[in-house]
Protein backbone atom coordinates (compact mmCIF):
# COMPACT_ATOMS: atom_id res chain seq x y z
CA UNK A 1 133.88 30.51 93.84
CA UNK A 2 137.59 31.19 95.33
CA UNK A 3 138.66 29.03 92.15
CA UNK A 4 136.68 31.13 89.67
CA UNK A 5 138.05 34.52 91.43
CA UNK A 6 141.38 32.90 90.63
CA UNK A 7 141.28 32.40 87.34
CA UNK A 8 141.60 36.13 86.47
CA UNK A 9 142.45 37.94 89.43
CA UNK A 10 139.83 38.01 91.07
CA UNK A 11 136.30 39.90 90.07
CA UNK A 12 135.95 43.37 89.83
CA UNK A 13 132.75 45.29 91.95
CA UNK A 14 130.28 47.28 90.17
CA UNK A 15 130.88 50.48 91.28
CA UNK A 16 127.72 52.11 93.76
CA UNK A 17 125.64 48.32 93.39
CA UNK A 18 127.75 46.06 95.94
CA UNK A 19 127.53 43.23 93.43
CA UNK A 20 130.52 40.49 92.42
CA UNK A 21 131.08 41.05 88.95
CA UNK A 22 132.58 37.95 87.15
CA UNK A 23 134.91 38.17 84.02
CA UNK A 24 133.21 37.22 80.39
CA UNK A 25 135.94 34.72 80.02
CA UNK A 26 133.58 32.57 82.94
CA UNK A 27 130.16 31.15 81.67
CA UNK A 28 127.23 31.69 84.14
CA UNK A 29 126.67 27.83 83.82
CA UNK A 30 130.05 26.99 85.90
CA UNK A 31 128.71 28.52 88.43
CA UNK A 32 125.07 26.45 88.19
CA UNK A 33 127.33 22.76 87.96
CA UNK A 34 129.13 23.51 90.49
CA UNK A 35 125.90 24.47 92.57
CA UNK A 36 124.29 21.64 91.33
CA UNK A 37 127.37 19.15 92.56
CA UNK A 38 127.56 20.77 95.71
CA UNK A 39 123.99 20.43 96.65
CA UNK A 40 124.19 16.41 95.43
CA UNK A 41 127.35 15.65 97.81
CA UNK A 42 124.59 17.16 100.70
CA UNK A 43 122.30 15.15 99.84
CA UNK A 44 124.75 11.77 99.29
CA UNK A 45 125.70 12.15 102.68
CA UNK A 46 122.24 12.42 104.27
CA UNK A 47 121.26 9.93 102.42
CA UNK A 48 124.16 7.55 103.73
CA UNK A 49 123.70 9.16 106.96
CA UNK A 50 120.07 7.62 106.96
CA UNK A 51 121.08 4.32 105.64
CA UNK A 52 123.24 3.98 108.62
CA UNK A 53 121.19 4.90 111.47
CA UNK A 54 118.71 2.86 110.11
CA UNK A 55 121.32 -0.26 110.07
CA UNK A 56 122.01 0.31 113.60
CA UNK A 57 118.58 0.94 114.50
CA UNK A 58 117.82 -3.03 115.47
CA UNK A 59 121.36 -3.80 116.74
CA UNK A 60 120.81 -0.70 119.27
CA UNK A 61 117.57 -1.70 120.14
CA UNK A 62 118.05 -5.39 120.73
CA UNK A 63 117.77 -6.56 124.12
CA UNK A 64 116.47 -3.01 124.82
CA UNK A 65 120.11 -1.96 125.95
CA UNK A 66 120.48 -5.02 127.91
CA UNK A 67 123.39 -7.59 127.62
CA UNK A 68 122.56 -10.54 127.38
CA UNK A 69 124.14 -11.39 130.89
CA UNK A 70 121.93 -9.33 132.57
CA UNK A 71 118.64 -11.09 130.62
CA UNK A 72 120.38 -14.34 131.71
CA UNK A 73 120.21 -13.40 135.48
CA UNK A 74 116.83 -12.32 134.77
CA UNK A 75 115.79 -15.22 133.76
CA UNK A 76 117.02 -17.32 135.83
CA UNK A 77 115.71 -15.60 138.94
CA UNK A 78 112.43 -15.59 137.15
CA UNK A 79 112.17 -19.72 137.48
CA UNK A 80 113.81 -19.75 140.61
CA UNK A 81 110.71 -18.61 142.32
CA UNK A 82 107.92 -21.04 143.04
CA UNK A 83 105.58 -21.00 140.51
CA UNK A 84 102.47 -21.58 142.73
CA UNK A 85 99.44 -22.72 140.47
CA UNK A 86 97.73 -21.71 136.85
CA UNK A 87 94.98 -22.89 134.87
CA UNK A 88 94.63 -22.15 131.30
CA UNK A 89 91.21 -23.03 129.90
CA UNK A 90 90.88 -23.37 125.89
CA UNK A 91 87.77 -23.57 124.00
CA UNK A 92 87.35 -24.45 120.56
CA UNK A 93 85.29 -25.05 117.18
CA UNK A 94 86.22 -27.79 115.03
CA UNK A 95 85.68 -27.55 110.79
CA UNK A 96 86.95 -30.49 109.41
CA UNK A 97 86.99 -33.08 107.13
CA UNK A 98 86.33 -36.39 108.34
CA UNK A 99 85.91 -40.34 107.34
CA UNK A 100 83.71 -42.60 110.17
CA UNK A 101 82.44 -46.06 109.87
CA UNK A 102 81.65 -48.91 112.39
CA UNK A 103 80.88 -52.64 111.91
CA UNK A 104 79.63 -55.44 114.42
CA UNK A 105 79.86 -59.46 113.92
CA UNK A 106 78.39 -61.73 115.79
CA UNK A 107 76.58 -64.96 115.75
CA UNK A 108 78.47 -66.28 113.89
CA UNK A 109 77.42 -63.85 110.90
CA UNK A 110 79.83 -61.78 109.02
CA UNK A 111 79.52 -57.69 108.90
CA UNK A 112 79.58 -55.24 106.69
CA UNK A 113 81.37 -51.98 107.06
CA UNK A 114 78.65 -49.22 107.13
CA UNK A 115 80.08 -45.66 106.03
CA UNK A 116 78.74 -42.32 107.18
CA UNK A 117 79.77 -40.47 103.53
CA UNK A 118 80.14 -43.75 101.56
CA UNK A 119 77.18 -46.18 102.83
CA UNK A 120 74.52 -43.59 103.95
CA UNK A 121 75.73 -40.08 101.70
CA UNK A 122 75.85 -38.27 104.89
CA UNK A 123 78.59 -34.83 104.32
CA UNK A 124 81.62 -35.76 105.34
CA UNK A 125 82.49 -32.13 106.68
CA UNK A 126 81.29 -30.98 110.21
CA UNK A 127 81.41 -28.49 113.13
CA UNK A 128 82.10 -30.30 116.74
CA UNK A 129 83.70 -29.36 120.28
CA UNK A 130 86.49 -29.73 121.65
CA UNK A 131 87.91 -28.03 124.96
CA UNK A 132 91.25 -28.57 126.93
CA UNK A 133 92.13 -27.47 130.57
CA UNK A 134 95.71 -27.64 131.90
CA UNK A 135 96.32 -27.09 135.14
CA UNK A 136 100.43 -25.78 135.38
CA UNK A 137 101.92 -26.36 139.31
CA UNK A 138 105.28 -25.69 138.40
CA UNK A 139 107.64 -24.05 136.02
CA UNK A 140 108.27 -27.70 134.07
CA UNK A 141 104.92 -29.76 135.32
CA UNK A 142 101.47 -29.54 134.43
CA UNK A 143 98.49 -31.41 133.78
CA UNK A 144 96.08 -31.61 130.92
CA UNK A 145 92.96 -32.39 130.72
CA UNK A 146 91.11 -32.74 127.14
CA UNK A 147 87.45 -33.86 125.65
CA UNK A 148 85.67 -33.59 122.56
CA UNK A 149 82.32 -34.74 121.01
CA UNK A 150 81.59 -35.57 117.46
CA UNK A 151 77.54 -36.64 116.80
CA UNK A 152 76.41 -38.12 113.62
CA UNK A 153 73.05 -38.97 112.51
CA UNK A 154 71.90 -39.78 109.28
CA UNK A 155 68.68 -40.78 107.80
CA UNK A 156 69.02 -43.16 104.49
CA UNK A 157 68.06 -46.23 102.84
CA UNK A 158 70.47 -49.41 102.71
CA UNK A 159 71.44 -49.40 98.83
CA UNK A 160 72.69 -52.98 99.13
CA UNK A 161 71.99 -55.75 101.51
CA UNK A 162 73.92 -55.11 104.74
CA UNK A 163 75.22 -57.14 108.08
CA UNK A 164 74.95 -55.60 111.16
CA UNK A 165 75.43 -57.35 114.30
CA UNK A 166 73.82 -60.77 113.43
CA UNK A 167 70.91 -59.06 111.27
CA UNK A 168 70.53 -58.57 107.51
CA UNK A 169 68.97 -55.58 106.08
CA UNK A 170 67.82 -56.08 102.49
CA UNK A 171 68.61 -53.30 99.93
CA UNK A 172 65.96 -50.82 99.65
CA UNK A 173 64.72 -50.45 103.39
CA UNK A 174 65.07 -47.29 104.98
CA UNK A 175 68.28 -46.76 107.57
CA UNK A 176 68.82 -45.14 111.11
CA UNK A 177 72.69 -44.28 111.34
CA UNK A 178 73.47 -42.93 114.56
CA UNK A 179 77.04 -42.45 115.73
CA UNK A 180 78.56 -40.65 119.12
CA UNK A 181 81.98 -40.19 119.98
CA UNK A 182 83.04 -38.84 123.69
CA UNK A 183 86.70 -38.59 122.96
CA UNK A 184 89.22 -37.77 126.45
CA UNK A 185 92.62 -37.32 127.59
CA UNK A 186 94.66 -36.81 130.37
CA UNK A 187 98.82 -36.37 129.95
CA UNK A 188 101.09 -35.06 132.73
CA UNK A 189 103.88 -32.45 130.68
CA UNK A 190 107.51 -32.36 131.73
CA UNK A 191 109.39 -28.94 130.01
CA UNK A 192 112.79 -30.45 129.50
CA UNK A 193 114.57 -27.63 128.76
CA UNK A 194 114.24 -24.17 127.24
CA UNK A 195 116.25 -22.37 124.69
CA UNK A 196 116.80 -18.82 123.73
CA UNK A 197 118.38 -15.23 124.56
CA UNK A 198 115.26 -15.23 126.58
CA UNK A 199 114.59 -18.81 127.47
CA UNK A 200 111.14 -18.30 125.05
CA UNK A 201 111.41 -21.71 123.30
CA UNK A 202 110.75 -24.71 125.44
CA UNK A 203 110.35 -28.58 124.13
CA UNK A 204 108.14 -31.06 126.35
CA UNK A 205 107.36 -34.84 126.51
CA UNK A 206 103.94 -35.51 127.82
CA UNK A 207 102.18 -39.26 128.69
CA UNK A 208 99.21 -40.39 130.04
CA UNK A 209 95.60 -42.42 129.57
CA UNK A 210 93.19 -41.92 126.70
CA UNK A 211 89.99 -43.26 126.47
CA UNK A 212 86.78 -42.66 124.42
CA UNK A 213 83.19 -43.60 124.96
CA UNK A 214 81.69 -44.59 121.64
CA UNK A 215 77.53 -45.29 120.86
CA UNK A 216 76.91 -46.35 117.72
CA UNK A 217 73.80 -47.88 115.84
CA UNK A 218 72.43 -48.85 112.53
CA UNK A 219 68.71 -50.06 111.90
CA UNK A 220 65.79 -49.16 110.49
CA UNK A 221 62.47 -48.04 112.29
CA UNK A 222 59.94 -51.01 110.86
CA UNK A 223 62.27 -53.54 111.41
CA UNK A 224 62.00 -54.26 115.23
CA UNK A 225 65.21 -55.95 116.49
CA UNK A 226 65.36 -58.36 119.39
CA UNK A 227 67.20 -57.38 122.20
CA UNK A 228 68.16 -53.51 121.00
CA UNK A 229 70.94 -55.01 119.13
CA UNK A 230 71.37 -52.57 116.51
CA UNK A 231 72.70 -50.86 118.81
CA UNK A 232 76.69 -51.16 119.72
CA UNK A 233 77.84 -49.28 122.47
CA UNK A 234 81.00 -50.51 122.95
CA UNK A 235 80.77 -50.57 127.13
CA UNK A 236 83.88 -53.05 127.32
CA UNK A 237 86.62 -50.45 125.98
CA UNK A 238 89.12 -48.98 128.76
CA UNK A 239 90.83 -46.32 128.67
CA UNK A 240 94.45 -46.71 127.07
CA UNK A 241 97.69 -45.42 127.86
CA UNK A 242 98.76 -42.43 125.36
CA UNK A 243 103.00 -40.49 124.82
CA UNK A 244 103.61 -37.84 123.25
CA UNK A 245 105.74 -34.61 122.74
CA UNK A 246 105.69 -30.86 121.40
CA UNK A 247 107.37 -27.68 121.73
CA UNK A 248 106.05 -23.99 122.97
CA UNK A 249 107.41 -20.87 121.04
CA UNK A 250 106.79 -17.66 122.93
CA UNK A 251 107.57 -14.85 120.19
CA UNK A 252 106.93 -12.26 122.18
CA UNK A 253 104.38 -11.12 125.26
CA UNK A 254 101.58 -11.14 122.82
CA UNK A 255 102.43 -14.19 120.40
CA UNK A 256 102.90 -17.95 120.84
CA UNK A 257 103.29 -20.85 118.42
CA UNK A 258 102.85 -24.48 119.60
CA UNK A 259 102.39 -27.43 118.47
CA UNK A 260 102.48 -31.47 119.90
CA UNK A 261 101.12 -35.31 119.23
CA UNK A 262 100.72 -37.72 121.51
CA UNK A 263 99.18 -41.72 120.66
CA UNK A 264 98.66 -44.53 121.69
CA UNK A 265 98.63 -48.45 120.88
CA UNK A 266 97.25 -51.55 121.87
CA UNK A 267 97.08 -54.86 120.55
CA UNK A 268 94.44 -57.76 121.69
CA UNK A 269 94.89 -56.00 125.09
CA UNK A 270 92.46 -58.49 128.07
CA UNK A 271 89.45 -56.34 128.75
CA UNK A 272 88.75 -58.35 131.83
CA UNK A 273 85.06 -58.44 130.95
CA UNK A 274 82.64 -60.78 129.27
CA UNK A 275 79.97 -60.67 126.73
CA UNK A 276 77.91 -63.29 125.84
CA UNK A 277 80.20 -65.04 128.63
CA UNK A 278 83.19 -65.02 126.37
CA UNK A 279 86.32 -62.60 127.73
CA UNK A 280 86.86 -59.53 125.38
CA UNK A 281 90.09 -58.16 124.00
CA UNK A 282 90.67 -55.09 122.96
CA UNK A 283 93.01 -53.44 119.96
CA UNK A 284 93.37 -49.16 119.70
CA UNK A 285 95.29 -47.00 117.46
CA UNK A 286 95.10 -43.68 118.59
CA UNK A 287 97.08 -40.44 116.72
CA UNK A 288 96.38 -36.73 117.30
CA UNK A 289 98.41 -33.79 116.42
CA UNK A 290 97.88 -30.11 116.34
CA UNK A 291 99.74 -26.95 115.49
CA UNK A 292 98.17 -23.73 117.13
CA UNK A 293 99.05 -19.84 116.70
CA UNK A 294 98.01 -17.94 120.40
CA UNK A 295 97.18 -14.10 120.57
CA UNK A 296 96.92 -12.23 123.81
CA UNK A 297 95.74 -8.77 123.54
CA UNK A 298 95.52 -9.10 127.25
CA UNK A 299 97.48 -11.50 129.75
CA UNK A 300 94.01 -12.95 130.87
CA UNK A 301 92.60 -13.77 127.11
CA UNK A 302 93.81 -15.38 124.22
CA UNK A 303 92.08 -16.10 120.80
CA UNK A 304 93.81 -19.52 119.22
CA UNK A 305 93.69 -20.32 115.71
CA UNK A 306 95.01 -23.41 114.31
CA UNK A 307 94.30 -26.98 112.79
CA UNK A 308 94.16 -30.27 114.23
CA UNK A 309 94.40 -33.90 113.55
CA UNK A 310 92.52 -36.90 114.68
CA UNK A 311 92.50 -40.44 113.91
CA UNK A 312 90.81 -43.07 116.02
CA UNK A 313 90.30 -47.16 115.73
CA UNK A 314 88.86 -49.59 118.23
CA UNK A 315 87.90 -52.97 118.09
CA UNK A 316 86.83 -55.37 120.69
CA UNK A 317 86.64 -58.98 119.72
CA UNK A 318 85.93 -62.13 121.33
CA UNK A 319 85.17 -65.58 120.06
CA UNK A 320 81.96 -64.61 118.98
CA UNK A 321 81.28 -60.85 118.12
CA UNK A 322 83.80 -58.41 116.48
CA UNK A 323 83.03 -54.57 116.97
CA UNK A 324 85.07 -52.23 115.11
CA UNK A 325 84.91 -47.95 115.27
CA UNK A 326 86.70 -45.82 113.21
CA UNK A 327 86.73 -41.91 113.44
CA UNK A 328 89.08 -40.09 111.06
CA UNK A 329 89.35 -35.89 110.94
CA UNK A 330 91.45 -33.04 109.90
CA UNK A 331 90.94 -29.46 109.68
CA UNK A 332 91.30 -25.97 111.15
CA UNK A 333 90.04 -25.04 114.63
CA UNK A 334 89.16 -21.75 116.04
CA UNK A 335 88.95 -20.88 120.10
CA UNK A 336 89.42 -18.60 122.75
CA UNK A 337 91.10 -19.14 125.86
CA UNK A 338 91.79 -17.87 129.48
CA UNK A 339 94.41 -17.60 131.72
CA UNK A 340 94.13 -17.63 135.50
């Protein structure tokens, strides 16, 4: 406006109305652009005001104000206090998809491998249990201890002529398919080391003994078998030793991400038993893996979400019988959990 009073001297007052009057020489619209420009340079710099603060917004609030020497200290006089003792208990439903079959020879009589899906059109997707307790004693040591059942029955008739533990079963005859798998764990955990402005990511190694107890059978009910043997229940197995590793990702107080595998191998391993009075060997591969997402709406609670993998083979063979399980799954999971 100083620039516009320049231009001609200056604006002359109305006389008795108080009022700026302009020279005709200046167009009324001047005076609306530069309005207009004015009010847009405001706004500009709000605008890059905002911009900013919102920039610095996370780099102000990181750490909450702390440096990161001070979270160091803090967490390292965190884990230099005893731990004393925890127990987290996790309980879980399994969905997945899964492959199982089993086959016995003996007598000198070949078998055939009967299939739950395949062999007796059973639905190769499921519900079963599965729980895990580990018991922590330390900041780096703990204990777990897992189990699981799977249950299969099936009610069918044996489209082709089928071996089974030194019987035949012509094609046609109705079939009893029963299978039961008590499948258990126990791995000590060593945390090797943790990583992190907060120490939140930690990497373990765990080992241990697996073992499963596994009841299987396939007959039919008006066939009568001598000595229950369409039954196979597999009593010679022992338990198997089992390594592993995984990591832990604590995102924040509420969230966690882990995952881990741990298996397990054996090969014509001496079962120091007989059958039959021949000694029995046994021969296990063993794999399971599982990736899990935590939430803790409270520090005593925790619903898990996840999937999981399981495969499973066993045979035990001597000189005259061969018995061979296998149990195949993967799918999600879905559990709760406490913390003590």
């Amino acid at each position: 406006l100083k620039r516009l009073r320049g231009m001609n001297g200056g604006g002359k007052t109305a006389q008795g109305q108080g009022r700026q009057v302009f020279p005709p020489s200046v167009p009324l619209g001047s005076l609306h652009s530069l309005a207009c420009h004015s009010c847009e340079g405001c706004m500009i710099r709000v605008v890059l005001l905002g911009v900013a603060l919102l920039m610095a917004a996370p780099v102000m609030a990181q750490g909450g104000g702390m440096s990161d020497e001070y979270v160091r200290e803090r967490e390292r006089q965190k884990f230099a206090k005893p731990y004393g003792f925890g127990v987290e208990l996790d309980l879980f439903g399994l969905f997945p998809y899964f492959d199982q079959w089993q086959q016995v020879a003996a007598d000198g009589l070949g078998s055939d491998r009967v299939n739950y899906a395949g062999d007796m059109n059973g639905t190769p997707f499921g519900a079963f249990l599965d729980t895990d307790v580990r018991l922590r004693f330390s900041w780096h040591d703990s204990i777990e201890l897992g189990y699981s059942f799977a249950s299969l029955r099936q009610f069918d008739t044996f489209e082709e002529t089928t071996r089974w533990n030194g019987f035949i079963y012509p094609a046609g005859v109705d079939a009893d398919y029963t299978s039961d798998l008590h499948d258990m764990h126990v791995l000590y955990r060593r945390d090797l080391f943790r990583v992190g402005r907060s120490s939140n990511f930690s990497f373990f190694i765990q080992a241990g003994l697996e073992w499963a107890v596994i009841d299987t059978q396939v007959g039919r009910d008006h066939f009568s078998a001598q000595d229950n043997r369409e039954r196979e229940r597999f009593r010679e197995l022992l338990p198997w030793p089992a390594l592993g590793l995984g990591f832990v990702w604590d995102i924040s107080d509420h969230f966690a991400l882990r995952a881990d595998a741990f298996g397990g191998w054996e090969d014509s391993f001496p079962t120091f038993q007989k059958r039959e009075g021949r000694r029995v060997k046994q021969s296990v591969l063993s794999l399971t893996a599982r990736a899990l997402f935590e939430w803790k709406p409270v520090s005593f609670f925790a619903v898990l979400v996840g999937a999981r993998y399981r495969y499973l083979n066993v045979e035990l063979e001597s000189k005259i019988r061969h018995s061979e399980y296998l149990w195949f799954s993967v799918g999600p999971e879905i559990g709760i959990g406490f913390r003590f």
